[in-house]
């Protein structure tokens, strides 16, 4: 217990400890002295309490909360209570099933068997053979149990996510019934509440997406927000319908609940792989409401006959500060990329980076279509739930309208297509002839990444 007593809990852990010990329906704090186990329950934002268990022998722990911090504040709170007010615990007559289940799945380190003394008799060949056969039977049984447990967890997760999507459908219907104006004005509170419910019901990725809707709406002019709200809610409906039809689909599982690990993507024999020369177009760093920072790095395939892109996506805690960049806009390198399975593969991992390549001009992609958003339309037809779509714009220029807002306009026709730009633009770029421009289109605004001009490459991200 000395290690526990040395812990210095933060304010969140102390608040969790207060909820564990002082709320009227809780505590449910128990322990078994013989096994050195502590466990309890803490009411979170959802209807079901979080279950926490700690092994004081080796300080192993488990909590059912969705926190990305390890150990979480509920675990620290439980250990803090054990160290400061052990009288809060009551002796348990029996161990709950969920604690036994955790104990059964743990892999505790065991001491290595002592080597036989010199001269001691060893096993016969028959005994050793029988031991090997027994070990094979036990290993096969253990593998079968693990696979059965994995299947059960998968079914439980699918059931929880299905219930979460039912609740999401009802929430969307409520927003439409109450009116879009009210939703836009109170989107922050409304989205935060449903996002918390979805986290409790294991639809974590979808919860994060909903949590970012208010910032997307507030980035638009007031007259554009109702239409944008319809698009955002419509994409949620499409994701929910698609998941119900194919809950085992890797892309939909990534959008709704959890993503594959790097190791799983690299080991997937069906994953798309592209070996080429890539240029770093730019990066997009956004702080999320869940305390994470998303770092998007956009790449351009320089050997493809048509514009092909790749996205390197990373998440890290905002409290950790900005990480050092592995890539710099404008860098070129030879590498093999492995893409996450998707209908329109875009997110990728660098599997093998071979070396840097000298910089130069972009290939002549030909721009055979007059519609610069044709690629976006194709993406939407295949995966209509996508948000930011990379596009390569034909020759054009950046101009200002009467209100001072920046627009990209196609060259050659002053009355042709024009697309609004999300951020402010450096005045030195206004009116400059751009031979090609790489940008992200979200259905209402362009986020500029880079461009080629008579002066060379321009970094716009």
JSON list of N, CA and C in Angstrom, two decimals, residues 305 362-367:
[
{"chain": "A", "resi": 305, "resn": "UNK", "atom": "N", "xyz": [-1.76, 9.24, -62.51]},
{"chain": "A", "resi": 305, "resn": "UNK", "atom": "CA", "xyz": [-2.19, 10.01, -63.67]},
{"chain": "A", "resi": 305, "resn": "UNK", "atom": "C", "xyz": [-3.28, 11.01, -63.31]},
{"chain": "A", "resi": 362, "resn": "UNK", "atom": "N", "xyz": [4.32, 20.00, -59.71]},
{"chain": "A", "resi": 362, "resn": "UNK", "atom": "CA", "xyz": [3.34, 18.91, -59.69]},
{"chain": "A", "resi": 362, "resn": "UNK", "atom": "C", "xyz": [3.17, 18.35, -61.10]},
{"chain": "A", "resi": 363, "resn": "UNK", "atom": "N", "xyz": [2.74, 17.10, -61.21]},
{"chain": "A", "resi": 363, "resn": "UNK", "atom": "CA", "xyz": [2.46, 16.54, -62.54]},
{"chain": "A", "resi": 363, "resn": "UNK", "atom": "C", "xyz": [1.30, 17.30, -63.20]},
{"chain": "A", "resi": 364, "resn": "UNK", "atom": "N", "xyz": [1.22, 17.19, -64.51]},
{"chain": "A", "resi": 364, "resn": "UNK", "atom": "CA", "xyz": [0.11, 17.78, -65.25]},
{"chain": "A", "resi": 364, "resn": "UNK", "atom": "C", "xyz": [-1.04, 16.78, -65.22]},
{"chain": "A", "resi": 365, "resn": "UNK", "atom": "N", "xyz": [-2.00, 17.02, -64.32]},
{"chain": "A", "resi": 365, "resn": "UNK", "atom": "CA", "xyz": [-3.09, 16.07, -64.15]},
{"chain": "A", "resi": 365, "resn": "UNK", "atom": "C", "xyz": [-4.13, 16.14, -65.26]},
{"chain": "A", "resi": 366, "resn": "UNK", "atom": "N", "xyz": [-4.05, 17.13, -66.10]},
{"chain": "A", "resi": 366, "resn": "UNK", "atom": "CA", "xyz": [-4.92, 17.12, -67.27]},
{"chain": "A", "resi": 366, "resn": "UNK", "atom": "C", "xyz": [-6.26, 17.78, -67.10]},
{"chain": "A", "resi": 367, "resn": "UNK", "atom": "N", "xyz": [-6.85, 17.78, -65.94]},
{"chain": "A", "resi": 367, "resn": "UNK", "atom": "CA", "xyz": [-8.12, 18.46, -65.67]},
{"chain": "A", "resi": 367, "resn": "UNK", "atom": "C", "xyz": [-9.11, 18.33, -66.83]}
]
